[in-house]
Amino acid sequence: LAVVEIHCRAVFREMSNYIEGEIAPELRERMEKHFEKCRHCTAILDGTRNVVRIVGEVFPLPTNFGARLRQRLSELVKTSPET
Ligand SMILES: [Zn+2]
């Protein structure tokens, strides 16, 4: 079954949900397919995961962490090349 491709912007938008595991299985599958061939998104995924891990080790995560991460990622998207 073919997986419908999604664009980088959609991946960025869902990045924090993906990392937090709060994402529909179908969307997760689409994002994993995207990561397989998009180094740009893979780099941001790795960087975001590092931030989540480091912050999680030092501070208890605030309840609005996901929202703040999404805002940070949306700032990244503004400076990202359109693909
Ligand atoms: Zn991408």
CSV table of N, CA, C and O and ligand atoms in Angstrom, one decimal, residues 7-8 11 34 38 40-41 83, ligand 1:
chain,number,residue,atom,x,y,z
A,7,HIS,N,4.8,16.9,3.0
A,7,HIS,CA,5.9,17.9,2.8
A,7,HIS,C,6.6,18.2,4.1
A,7,HIS,O,6.1,18.0,5.1
A,8,CYS,N,7.7,18.9,3.9
A,8,CYS,CA,8.6,19.2,5.1
A,8,CYS,C,7.8,20.1,6.0
A,8,CYS,O,7.9,19.9,7.3
A,11,VAL,N,5.7,18.0,8.2
A,11,VAL,CA,6.6,17.2,9.1
A,11,VAL,C,7.0,18.1,10.3
A,11,VAL,O,6.9,17.7,11.5
A,34,HIS,N,9.1,10.0,5.1
A,34,HIS,CA,9.7,11.2,4.7
A,34,HIS,C,11.2,11.3,5.3
A,34,HIS,O,12.1,11.8,4.5
A,38,CYS,N,14.6,12.5,3.4
A,38,CYS,CA,14.8,14.0,3.6
A,38,CYS,C,15.8,14.2,4.7
A,38,CYS,O,15.5,14.1,5.9
A,40,HIS,N,17.1,17.0,5.5
A,40,HIS,CA,16.8,18.2,6.3
A,40,HIS,C,16.0,17.9,7.5
A,40,HIS,O,16.2,18.3,8.6
A,41,CYS,N,14.9,17.2,7.2
A,41,CYS,CA,14.0,16.9,8.3
A,41,CYS,C,14.6,15.9,9.3
A,41,CYS,O,14.3,16.0,10.5
A,83,THR,N,10.8,22.8,-0.1
A,83,THR,CA,11.1,21.6,-0.9
A,83,THR,C,9.8,21.0,-1.4
A,83,THR,O,8.8,21.1,-0.7
B,1,ZN,ZN,11.6,17.1,4.7
